[in-house]
Amino acid sequence: MEKLIRNSIVALAITALSAACSDDDNNASVANRITTPNTTGYSKLVSVERAGSFQNMYAWKFGYSGNNLVQAVSTLQHSNDMQSEGNKANYNLSYGERNIGISTNGIPMSVTLNEDALVSKATSGNTTYSYSYTGGYLTSWKVLYQNNGFGGSSTKGAAAELSRTVNGNITEIKYTPSADALDIYDTYTFEYTQDDNVNGLLPETISKIMGCEGFEYIYYAGLLGRGTQNLVKSITVKHSKNEEETVYEFFYNFDYNENVVTCSYGKGSQAVVVTYKYQ
């Protein structure tokens, strides 16, 4: 009997240890470590659509499994053009223990994550993006395009550096559109409202200088770091070779849960209204 009791205790200890290891493995999985930019915990962003005057911008629809974004559909639009199947792209995300799988219309993308489960490198075809972070916030990125032709191969690229406050709000972005002309760049400066960015929205007009134009879904999946703490009030753009400034001012409407349901910017015939929907 004493031997039987001793064996039972050992068996229970082994079972408990196995369960603990299993829990540790689950907690360490990429899916459990990723935090989407949304900070409310109950409102998942499922669509972003625009109306008004704009060029080459993407409407989005998102699908989730639990707290993780697993599917996205983008539609490239120009102003109030009707959505067409030819302008659509489908993205799928799958989460492993230490990696993440991403495909575009069934074609896989090579993705490398850092220790915080954020994208440090993403390669698709001849294009490679690299990202750097501080405290979970994106602080710089660069992209390289490898061009191959009859005259040989050449590498082109662009880059940006982001300055932030201690709470994560972006104060300035220096965007260099060409690696061949480092003295030509745009400087974006930001002002903020008092409203919290509870939905983790990517500020309008800056997808390109955030290094995610056309694949904003990676940001909304939580793979490009945390969102700004506050909603952006205005963005001022100044070119290094031009004294003129362009200023964008943003206005928001909220629902009873304090979710942003619309964001508008521009004036008159140049106005754009962005509509956000949640589940």
PDB file of C-alpha atoms in Angstrom:
ATOM      1  CA  MET A   1       0.000   0.000   0.000  1.00  0.00           C
ATOM      2  CA  GLU A   2       2.801   2.390   0.937  1.00  0.00           C
ATOM      3  CA  LYS A   3       4.519   1.690  -2.395  1.00  0.00           C
ATOM      4  CA  LEU A   4       1.229   2.297  -4.238  1.00  0.00           C
ATOM      5  CA  ILE A   5       0.708   5.646  -2.493  1.00  0.00           C
ATOM      6  CA  ARG A   6       4.292   6.693  -3.255  1.00  0.00           C
ATOM      7  CA  ASN A   7       3.877   5.800  -6.937  1.00  0.00           C
ATOM      8  CA  SER A   8       0.603   7.724  -7.074  1.00  0.00           C
ATOM      9  CA  ILE A   9       2.250  10.827  -5.640  1.00  0.00           C
ATOM     10  CA  VAL A  10       5.049  10.574  -8.201  1.00  0.00           C
ATOM     11  CA  ALA A  11       2.514  10.185 -11.008  1.00  0.00           C
ATOM     12  CA  LEU A  12       0.585  13.232  -9.810  1.00  0.00           C
ATOM     13  CA  ALA A  13       3.796  15.262  -9.636  1.00  0.00           C
ATOM     14  CA  ILE A  14       4.728  14.287 -13.181  1.00  0.00           C
ATOM     15  CA  THR A  15       1.220  15.197 -14.389  1.00  0.00           C
ATOM     16  CA  ALA A  16       1.372  18.580 -12.656  1.00  0.00           C
ATOM     17  CA  LEU A  17       4.843  19.261 -14.075  1.00  0.00           C
ATOM     18  CA  SER A  18       3.670  18.356 -17.581  1.00  0.00           C
ATOM     19  CA  ALA A  19       0.646  20.641 -17.227  1.00  0.00           C
ATOM     20  CA  ALA A  20       2.847  23.492 -16.018  1.00  0.00           C
ATOM     21  CA  CYS A  21       5.205  23.022 -18.976  1.00  0.00           C
ATOM     22  CA  SER A  22       2.225  22.943 -21.295  1.00  0.00           C
ATOM     23  CA  ASP A  23       0.920  26.195 -19.791  1.00  0.00           C
ATOM     24  CA  ASP A  24       4.359  27.785 -20.185  1.00  0.00           C
ATOM     25  CA  ASP A  25       4.473  26.720 -23.824  1.00  0.00           C
ATOM     26  CA  ASN A  26       1.038  28.184 -24.453  1.00  0.00           C
ATOM     27  CA  ASN A  27       1.927  31.419 -22.713  1.00  0.00           C
ATOM     28  CA  ALA A  28       5.122  31.659 -24.763  1.00  0.00           C
ATOM     29  CA  SER A  29       3.350  31.174 -28.104  1.00  0.00           C
ATOM     30  CA  VAL A  30       3.389  34.076 -30.543  1.00  0.00           C
ATOM     31  CA  ALA A  31      -0.407  34.295 -30.581  1.00  0.00           C
ATOM     32  CA  ASN A  32      -0.537  34.877 -26.827  1.00  0.00           C
ATOM     33  CA  ARG A  33       2.324  37.389 -26.824  1.00  0.00           C
ATOM     34  CA  ILE A  34       0.969  39.714 -29.520  1.00  0.00           C
ATOM     35  CA  THR A  35      -1.039  42.731 -28.409  1.00  0.00           C
ATOM     36  CA  THR A  36      -3.126  44.424 -31.077  1.00  0.00           C
ATOM     37  CA  PRO A  37      -3.053  48.260 -31.027  1.00  0.00           C
ATOM     38  CA  ASN A  38      -6.622  48.258 -29.717  1.00  0.00           C
ATOM     39  CA  THR A  39      -6.506  49.060 -25.980  1.00  0.00           C
ATOM     40  CA  THR A  40     -10.200  48.820 -25.070  1.00  0.00           C
ATOM     41  CA  GLY A  41     -10.330  45.039 -24.910  1.00  0.00           C
ATOM     42  CA  TYR A  42     -13.844  44.784 -26.299  1.00  0.00           C
ATOM     43  CA  SER A  43     -14.014  46.539 -29.666  1.00  0.00           C
ATOM     44  CA  LYS A  44     -12.191  44.895 -32.553  1.00  0.00           C
ATOM     45  CA  LEU A  45     -11.740  46.987 -35.704  1.00  0.00           C
ATOM     46  CA  VAL A  46     -13.335  45.111 -38.620  1.00  0.00           C
ATOM     47  CA  SER A  47     -13.342  47.666 -41.445  1.00  0.00           C
ATOM     48  CA  VAL A  48     -11.795  50.933 -42.632  1.00  0.00           C
ATOM     49  CA  GLU A  49     -13.447  52.720 -45.561  1.00  0.00           C
ATOM     50  CA  ARG A  50     -13.063  56.144 -47.156  1.00  0.00           C
ATOM     51  CA  ALA A  51     -15.127  58.611 -49.123  1.00  0.00           C
ATOM     52  CA  GLY A  52     -14.056  61.873 -50.703  1.00  0.00           C
ATOM     53  CA  SER A  53     -11.018  63.036 -52.657  1.00  0.00           C
ATOM     54  CA  PHE A  54      -7.955  60.799 -52.406  1.00  0.00           C
ATOM     55  CA  GLN A  55      -5.534  58.764 -54.503  1.00  0.00           C
ATOM     56  CA  ASN A  56      -4.215  55.228 -54.065  1.00  0.00           C
ATOM     57  CA  MET A  57      -5.580  54.432 -50.611  1.00  0.00           C
ATOM     58  CA  TYR A  58      -6.720  51.102 -49.232  1.00  0.00           C
ATOM     59  CA  ALA A  59     -10.024  50.088 -47.717  1.00  0.00           C
ATOM     60  CA  TRP A  60      -9.754  47.195 -45.254  1.00  0.00           C
ATOM     61  CA  LYS A  61     -11.834  44.371 -43.799  1.00  0.00           C
ATOM     62  CA  PHE A  62     -10.457  42.312 -40.908  1.00  0.00           C
ATOM     63  CA  GLY A  63     -11.299  38.905 -39.419  1.00  0.00           C
ATOM     64  CA  TYR A  64     -10.174  37.555 -36.041  1.00  0.00           C
ATOM     65  CA  SER A  65      -9.688  34.312 -34.153  1.00  0.00           C
ATOM     66  CA  GLY A  66      -9.883  35.141 -30.474  1.00  0.00           C
ATOM     67  CA  ASN A  67      -7.750  38.244 -29.986  1.00  0.00           C
ATOM     68  CA  ASN A  68      -5.594  37.718 -33.059  1.00  0.00           C
ATOM     69  CA  LEU A  69      -6.133  39.066 -36.564  1.00  0.00           C
ATOM     70  CA  VAL A  70      -6.080  36.102 -38.975  1.00  0.00           C
ATOM     71  CA  GLN A  71      -7.586  37.450 -42.183  1.00  0.00           C
ATOM     72  CA  ALA A  72      -7.596  40.754 -44.057  1.00  0.00           C
ATOM     73  CA  VAL A  73      -8.918  41.968 -47.390  1.00  0.00           C
ATOM     74  CA  SER A  74      -7.700  45.198 -48.981  1.00  0.00           C
ATOM     75  CA  THR A  75      -9.210  47.176 -51.838  1.00  0.00           C
ATOM     76  CA  LEU A  76      -7.164  49.826 -53.634  1.00  0.00           C
ATOM     77  CA  GLN A  77      -9.352  52.848 -54.388  1.00  0.00           C
ATOM     78  CA  HIS A  78      -9.161  56.281 -55.988  1.00  0.00           C
ATOM     79  CA  SER A  79     -11.634  58.818 -54.589  1.00  0.00           C
ATOM     80  CA  ASN A  80     -15.163  57.437 -54.820  1.00  0.00           C
ATOM     81  CA  ASP A  81     -14.391  54.673 -57.331  1.00  0.00           C
ATOM     82  CA  MET A  82     -16.456  51.539 -56.940  1.00  0.00           C
ATOM     83  CA  GLN A  83     -14.675  48.564 -55.384  1.00  0.00           C
ATOM     84  CA  SER A  84     -13.647  45.963 -57.954  1.00  0.00           C
ATOM     85  CA  GLU A  85     -12.396  42.398 -57.603  1.00  0.00           C
ATOM     86  CA  GLY A  86      -9.298  43.292 -59.630  1.00  0.00           C
ATOM     87  CA  ASN A  87      -8.223  45.775 -56.950  1.00  0.00           C
ATOM     88  CA  LYS A  88      -8.569  43.310 -54.063  1.00  0.00           C
ATOM     89  CA  ALA A  89      -5.926  41.340 -52.185  1.00  0.00           C
ATOM     90  CA  ASN A  90      -6.450  38.642 -49.568  1.00  0.00           C
ATOM     91  CA  TYR A  91      -4.103  38.100 -46.630  1.00  0.00           C
ATOM     92  CA  ASN A  92      -3.971  35.223 -44.164  1.00  0.00           C
ATOM     93  CA  LEU A  93      -2.032  35.046 -40.904  1.00  0.00           C
ATOM     94  CA  SER A  94      -1.233  31.918 -38.894  1.00  0.00           C
ATOM     95  CA  TYR A  95       0.506  31.842 -35.522  1.00  0.00           C
ATOM     96  CA  GLY A  96       3.095  29.276 -34.416  1.00  0.00           C
ATOM     97  CA  GLU A  97       5.021  28.837 -31.214  1.00  0.00           C
ATOM     98  CA  ARG A  98       7.902  31.056 -32.323  1.00  0.00           C
ATOM     99  CA  ASN A  99       6.932  32.369 -35.722  1.00  0.00           C
ATOM    100  CA  ILE A 100       4.098  33.683 -37.809  1.00  0.00           C
ATOM    101  CA  GLY A 101       2.984  32.750 -41.302  1.00  0.00           C
ATOM    102  CA  ILE A 102       1.674  35.436 -43.674  1.00  0.00           C
ATOM    103  CA  SER A 103       0.466  34.934 -47.229  1.00  0.00           C
ATOM    104  CA  THR A 104      -0.803  37.323 -49.892  1.00  0.00           C
ATOM    105  CA  ASN A 105      -3.303  35.740 -52.286  1.00  0.00           C
ATOM    106  CA  GLY A 106      -1.804  32.408 -51.267  1.00  0.00           C
ATOM    107  CA  ILE A 107       1.828  33.492 -51.831  1.00  0.00           C
ATOM    108  CA  PRO A 108       3.883  33.297 -48.599  1.00  0.00           C
ATOM    109  CA  MET A 109       5.876  36.209 -47.217  1.00  0.00           C
ATOM    110  CA  SER A 110       9.119  35.637 -45.328  1.00  0.00           C
ATOM    111  CA  VAL A 111       8.768  37.206 -41.867  1.00  0.00           C
ATOM    112  CA  THR A 112      11.256  37.427 -39.005  1.00  0.00           C
ATOM    113  CA  LEU A 113      10.066  38.369 -35.504  1.00  0.00           C
ATOM    114  CA  ASN A 114      12.120  39.904 -32.705  1.00  0.00           C
ATOM    115  CA  GLU A 115      12.018  38.809 -29.065  1.00  0.00           C
ATOM    116  CA  ASP A 116       8.854  40.883 -28.509  1.00  0.00           C
ATOM    117  CA  ALA A 117       6.981  39.144 -31.357  1.00  0.00           C
ATOM    118  CA  LEU A 118       7.239  42.239 -33.578  1.00  0.00           C
ATOM    119  CA  VAL A 119       8.263  42.137 -37.237  1.00  0.00           C
ATOM    120  CA  SER A 120      11.968  42.905 -37.609  1.00  0.00           C
ATOM    121  CA  LYS A 121      12.183  41.886 -41.272  1.00  0.00           C
ATOM    122  CA  ALA A 122       9.659  41.064 -43.994  1.00  0.00           C
ATOM    123  CA  THR A 123      10.549  39.986 -47.530  1.00  0.00           C
ATOM    124  CA  SER A 124       8.210  39.585 -50.484  1.00  0.00           C
ATOM    125  CA  GLY A 125       9.710  39.106 -53.947  1.00  0.00           C
ATOM    126  CA  ASN A 126      12.550  41.595 -54.435  1.00  0.00           C
ATOM    127  CA  THR A 127      11.417  43.893 -51.604  1.00  0.00           C
ATOM    128  CA  THR A 128      12.691  43.715 -48.016  1.00  0.00           C
ATOM    129  CA  TYR A 129      11.471  45.853 -45.102  1.00  0.00           C
ATOM    130  CA  SER A 130      13.433  46.126 -41.834  1.00  0.00           C
ATOM    131  CA  TYR A 131      11.984  47.581 -38.617  1.00  0.00           C
ATOM    132  CA  SER A 132      13.442  48.722 -35.273  1.00  0.00           C
ATOM    133  CA  TYR A 133      11.619  49.354 -31.978  1.00  0.00           C
ATOM    134  CA  THR A 134      12.133  50.864 -28.562  1.00  0.00           C
ATOM    135  CA  GLY A 135       9.864  49.865 -25.692  1.00  0.00           C
ATOM    136  CA  GLY A 136       7.415  48.213 -28.081  1.00  0.00           C
ATOM    137  CA  TYR A 137       7.128  51.302 -30.327  1.00  0.00           C
ATOM    138  CA  LEU A 138       8.344  51.548 -33.919  1.00  0.00           C
ATOM    139  CA  THR A 139      11.288  53.969 -34.065  1.00  0.00           C
ATOM    140  CA  SER A 140      12.770  53.410 -37.549  1.00  0.00           C
ATOM    141  CA  TRP A 141      12.371  51.384 -40.699  1.00  0.00           C
ATOM    142  CA  LYS A 142      13.904  51.020 -44.136  1.00  0.00           C
ATOM    143  CA  VAL A 143      12.988  49.251 -47.355  1.00  0.00           C
ATOM    144  CA  LEU A 144      15.255  47.930 -50.110  1.00  0.00           C
ATOM    145  CA  TYR A 145      14.129  47.123 -53.644  1.00  0.00           C
ATOM    146  CA  GLN A 146      16.394  44.897 -55.719  1.00  0.00           C
ATOM    147  CA  ASN A 147      16.006  45.739 -59.410  1.00  0.00           C
ATOM    148  CA  ASN A 148      17.335  43.305 -62.012  1.00  0.00           C
ATOM    149  CA  GLY A 149      17.546  44.283 -65.674  1.00  0.00           C
ATOM    150  CA  PHE A 150      19.647  44.121 -68.808  1.00  0.00           C
ATOM    151  CA  GLY A 151      22.043  46.670 -67.341  1.00  0.00           C
ATOM    152  CA  GLY A 152      22.650  44.581 -64.248  1.00  0.00           C
ATOM    153  CA  SER A 153      21.159  44.816 -60.769  1.00  0.00           C
ATOM    154  CA  SER A 154      20.684  47.853 -58.565  1.00  0.00           C
ATOM    155  CA  THR A 155      19.316  48.482 -55.097  1.00  0.00           C
ATOM    156  CA  LYS A 156      16.906  51.300 -54.328  1.00  0.00           C
ATOM    157  CA  GLY A 157      15.323  52.146 -51.031  1.00  0.00           C
ATOM    158  CA  ALA A 158      13.601  54.482 -48.608  1.00  0.00           C
ATOM    159  CA  ALA A 159      13.751  54.989 -44.849  1.00  0.00           C
ATOM    160  CA  ALA A 160      12.233  56.862 -41.907  1.00  0.00           C
ATOM    161  CA  GLU A 161      13.147  57.735 -38.340  1.00  0.00           C
ATOM    162  CA  LEU A 162      10.448  58.335 -35.707  1.00  0.00           C
ATOM    163  CA  SER A 163      10.759  60.499 -32.584  1.00  0.00           C
ATOM    164  CA  ARG A 164       8.318  59.816 -29.737  1.00  0.00           C
ATOM    165  CA  THR A 165       7.304  61.032 -26.308  1.00  0.00           C
ATOM    166  CA  VAL A 166       7.522  58.729 -23.283  1.00  0.00           C
ATOM    167  CA  ASN A 167       3.852  57.757 -23.758  1.00  0.00           C
ATOM    168  CA  GLY A 168       4.434  56.670 -27.344  1.00  0.00           C
ATOM    169  CA  ASN A 169       3.001  59.660 -29.193  1.00  0.00           C
ATOM    170  CA  ILE A 170       4.964  60.418 -32.365  1.00  0.00           C
ATOM    171  CA  THR A 171       6.391  63.932 -32.322  1.00  0.00           C
ATOM    172  CA  GLU A 172       8.279  63.854 -35.623  1.00  0.00           C
ATOM    173  CA  ILE A 173       9.041  61.565 -38.550  1.00  0.00           C
ATOM    174  CA  LYS A 174      11.895  62.186 -40.948  1.00  0.00           C
ATOM    175  CA  TYR A 175      11.087  60.358 -44.170  1.00  0.00           C
ATOM    176  CA  THR A 176      13.751  59.876 -46.843  1.00  0.00           C
ATOM    177  CA  PRO A 177      12.087  58.651 -50.049  1.00  0.00           C
ATOM    178  CA  SER A 178      15.308  57.696 -51.864  1.00  0.00           C
ATOM    179  CA  ALA A 179      18.533  56.183 -50.581  1.00  0.00           C
ATOM    180  CA  ASP A 180      20.283  57.882 -53.514  1.00  0.00           C
ATOM    181  CA  ALA A 181      19.482  61.383 -52.210  1.00  0.00           C
ATOM    182  CA  LEU A 182      19.809  61.531 -48.431  1.00  0.00           C
ATOM    183  CA  ASP A 183      19.646  65.338 -48.438  1.00  0.00           C
ATOM    184  CA  ILE A 184      16.091  65.243 -49.802  1.00  0.00           C
ATOM    185  CA  TYR A 185      13.537  64.336 -47.148  1.00  0.00           C
ATOM    186  CA  ASP A 186      10.172  65.258 -45.657  1.00  0.00           C
ATOM    187  CA  THR A 187       9.646  66.169 -42.022  1.00  0.00           C
ATOM    188  CA  TYR A 188       6.285  65.373 -40.428  1.00  0.00           C
ATOM    189  CA  THR A 189       5.440  67.007 -37.081  1.00  0.00           C
ATOM    190  CA  PHE A 190       2.459  65.971 -34.944  1.00  0.00           C
ATOM    191  CA  GLU A 191       0.027  67.567 -32.502  1.00  0.00           C
ATOM    192  CA  TYR A 192      -2.507  65.592 -30.473  1.00  0.00           C
ATOM    193  CA  THR A 193      -5.999  65.851 -29.020  1.00  0.00           C
ATOM    194  CA  GLN A 194      -6.784  65.033 -25.388  1.00  0.00           C
ATOM    195  CA  ASP A 195      -8.703  61.925 -26.519  1.00  0.00           C
ATOM    196  CA  ASP A 196      -7.122  58.515 -25.977  1.00  0.00           C
ATOM    197  CA  ASN A 197      -6.516  56.391 -29.068  1.00  0.00           C
ATOM    198  CA  VAL A 198      -8.442  53.480 -27.535  1.00  0.00           C
ATOM    199  CA  ASN A 199      -8.832  51.726 -30.910  1.00  0.00           C
ATOM    200  CA  GLY A 200      -5.143  51.962 -31.740  1.00  0.00           C
ATOM    201  CA  LEU A 201      -5.924  53.639 -35.048  1.00  0.00           C
ATOM    202  CA  LEU A 202      -3.102  54.258 -37.481  1.00  0.00           C
ATOM    203  CA  PRO A 203      -3.107  58.029 -38.114  1.00  0.00           C
ATOM    204  CA  GLU A 204      -4.455  58.955 -41.527  1.00  0.00           C
ATOM    205  CA  THR A 205      -2.148  60.068 -44.382  1.00  0.00           C
ATOM    206  CA  ILE A 206       1.013  58.440 -42.937  1.00  0.00           C
ATOM    207  CA  SER A 207       0.883  54.746 -43.925  1.00  0.00           C
ATOM    208  CA  LYS A 208       3.722  55.268 -46.388  1.00  0.00           C
ATOM    209  CA  ILE A 209       6.017  56.999 -43.920  1.00  0.00           C
ATOM    210  CA  MET A 210       5.164  54.359 -41.295  1.00  0.00           C
ATOM    211  CA  GLY A 211       6.500  51.711 -43.663  1.00  0.00           C
ATOM    212  CA  CYS A 212       3.222  49.855 -44.139  1.00  0.00           C
ATOM    213  CA  GLU A 213       1.436  51.349 -47.140  1.00  0.00           C
ATOM    214  CA  GLY A 214      -0.703  48.651 -48.727  1.00  0.00           C
ATOM    215  CA  PHE A 215      -0.158  46.250 -45.844  1.00  0.00           C
ATOM    216  CA  GLU A 216      -1.592  48.203 -42.940  1.00  0.00           C
ATOM    217  CA  TYR A 217      -3.078  44.912 -41.724  1.00  0.00           C
ATOM    218  CA  ILE A 218       0.347  44.045 -40.232  1.00  0.00           C
ATOM    219  CA  TYR A 219       0.041  47.137 -38.031  1.00  0.00           C
ATOM    220  CA  TYR A 220      -3.525  46.262 -37.012  1.00  0.00           C
ATOM    221  CA  ALA A 221      -2.409  42.703 -36.232  1.00  0.00           C
ATOM    222  CA  GLY A 222      -0.110  44.198 -33.588  1.00  0.00           C
ATOM    223  CA  LEU A 223       3.072  43.237 -35.421  1.00  0.00           C
ATOM    224  CA  LEU A 224       4.478  46.770 -35.916  1.00  0.00           C
ATOM    225  CA  GLY A 225       4.356  47.891 -32.323  1.00  0.00           C
ATOM    226  CA  ARG A 226       1.948  49.883 -30.209  1.00  0.00           C
ATOM    227  CA  GLY A 227      -0.240  52.745 -31.381  1.00  0.00           C
ATOM    228  CA  THR A 228      -0.055  56.350 -30.224  1.00  0.00           C
ATOM    229  CA  GLN A 229      -1.646  57.065 -26.840  1.00  0.00           C
ATOM    230  CA  ASN A 230      -3.704  59.989 -28.157  1.00  0.00           C
ATOM    231  CA  LEU A 231      -5.533  60.736 -31.382  1.00  0.00           C
ATOM    232  CA  VAL A 232      -3.666  62.965 -33.797  1.00  0.00           C
ATOM    233  CA  LYS A 233      -4.973  66.542 -34.036  1.00  0.00           C
ATOM    234  CA  SER A 234      -2.776  67.763 -36.894  1.00  0.00           C
ATOM    235  CA  ILE A 235       0.193  66.795 -39.042  1.00  0.00           C
ATOM    236  CA  THR A 236       2.470  69.385 -40.647  1.00  0.00           C
ATOM    237  CA  VAL A 237       4.612  68.309 -43.588  1.00  0.00           C
ATOM    238  CA  LYS A 238       7.682  70.241 -44.692  1.00  0.00           C
ATOM    239  CA  HIS A 239      10.021  69.350 -47.561  1.00  0.00           C
ATOM    240  CA  SER A 240      13.773  69.786 -47.049  1.00  0.00           C
ATOM    241  CA  LYS A 241      14.117  71.743 -50.318  1.00  0.00           C
ATOM    242  CA  ASN A 242      10.940  73.788 -50.044  1.00  0.00           C
ATOM    243  CA  GLU A 243       9.786  76.377 -47.494  1.00  0.00           C
ATOM    244  CA  GLU A 244       6.107  75.616 -48.060  1.00  0.00           C
ATOM    245  CA  GLU A 245       4.195  73.565 -45.513  1.00  0.00           C
ATOM    246  CA  THR A 246       1.193  71.273 -45.850  1.00  0.00           C
ATOM    247  CA  VAL A 247      -1.037  70.966 -42.795  1.00  0.00           C
ATOM    248  CA  TYR A 248      -3.600  68.218 -42.222  1.00  0.00           C
ATOM    249  CA  GLU A 249      -6.173  68.730 -39.456  1.00  0.00           C
ATOM    250  CA  PHE A 250      -8.255  65.818 -38.189  1.00  0.00           C
ATOM    251  CA  PHE A 251     -11.740  65.737 -36.664  1.00  0.00           C
ATOM    252  CA  TYR A 252     -13.361  62.721 -34.983  1.00  0.00           C
ATOM    253  CA  ASN A 253     -16.801  61.412 -34.101  1.00  0.00           C
ATOM    254  CA  PHE A 254     -17.322  58.771 -31.397  1.00  0.00           C
ATOM    255  CA  ASP A 255     -19.952  56.206 -30.438  1.00  0.00           C
ATOM    256  CA  TYR A 256     -21.220  55.643 -26.883  1.00  0.00           C
ATOM    257  CA  ASN A 257     -18.323  53.219 -26.205  1.00  0.00           C
ATOM    258  CA  GLU A 258     -15.844  55.978 -27.136  1.00  0.00           C
ATOM    259  CA  ASN A 259     -14.860  54.152 -30.327  1.00  0.00           C
ATOM    260  CA  VAL A 260     -13.882  56.450 -33.203  1.00  0.00           C
ATOM    261  CA  VAL A 261     -16.510  55.961 -35.911  1.00  0.00           C
ATOM    262  CA  THR A 262     -15.379  58.667 -38.350  1.00  0.00           C
ATOM    263  CA  CYS A 263     -12.271  60.746 -38.976  1.00  0.00           C
ATOM    264  CA  SER A 264     -12.364  63.633 -41.448  1.00  0.00           C
ATOM    265  CA  TYR A 265      -9.625  65.822 -42.858  1.00  0.00           C
ATOM    266  CA  GLY A 266      -9.139  68.201 -45.760  1.00  0.00           C
ATOM    267  CA  LYS A 267     -11.478  70.982 -46.857  1.00  0.00           C
ATOM    268  CA  GLY A 268     -14.122  71.543 -49.524  1.00  0.00           C
ATOM    269  CA  SER A 269     -13.702  69.349 -52.575  1.00  0.00           C
ATOM    270  CA  GLN A 270     -10.505  67.899 -51.063  1.00  0.00           C
ATOM    271  CA  ALA A 271     -12.228  66.517 -47.947  1.00  0.00           C
ATOM    272  CA  VAL A 272     -11.881  62.865 -46.982  1.00  0.00           C
ATOM    273  CA  VAL A 273     -14.099  61.005 -44.486  1.00  0.00           C
ATOM    274  CA  VAL A 274     -12.839  57.724 -43.011  1.00  0.00           C
ATOM    275  CA  THR A 275     -15.386  55.342 -41.477  1.00  0.00           C
ATOM    276  CA  TYR A 276     -14.415  52.693 -38.900  1.00  0.00           C
ATOM    277  CA  LYS A 277     -16.584  49.730 -37.885  1.00  0.00           C
ATOM    278  CA  TYR A 278     -16.144  47.356 -34.959  1.00  0.00           C
ATOM    279  CA  GLN A 279     -17.437  44.088 -33.548  1.00  0.00           C
TER     280      GLN A 279
END
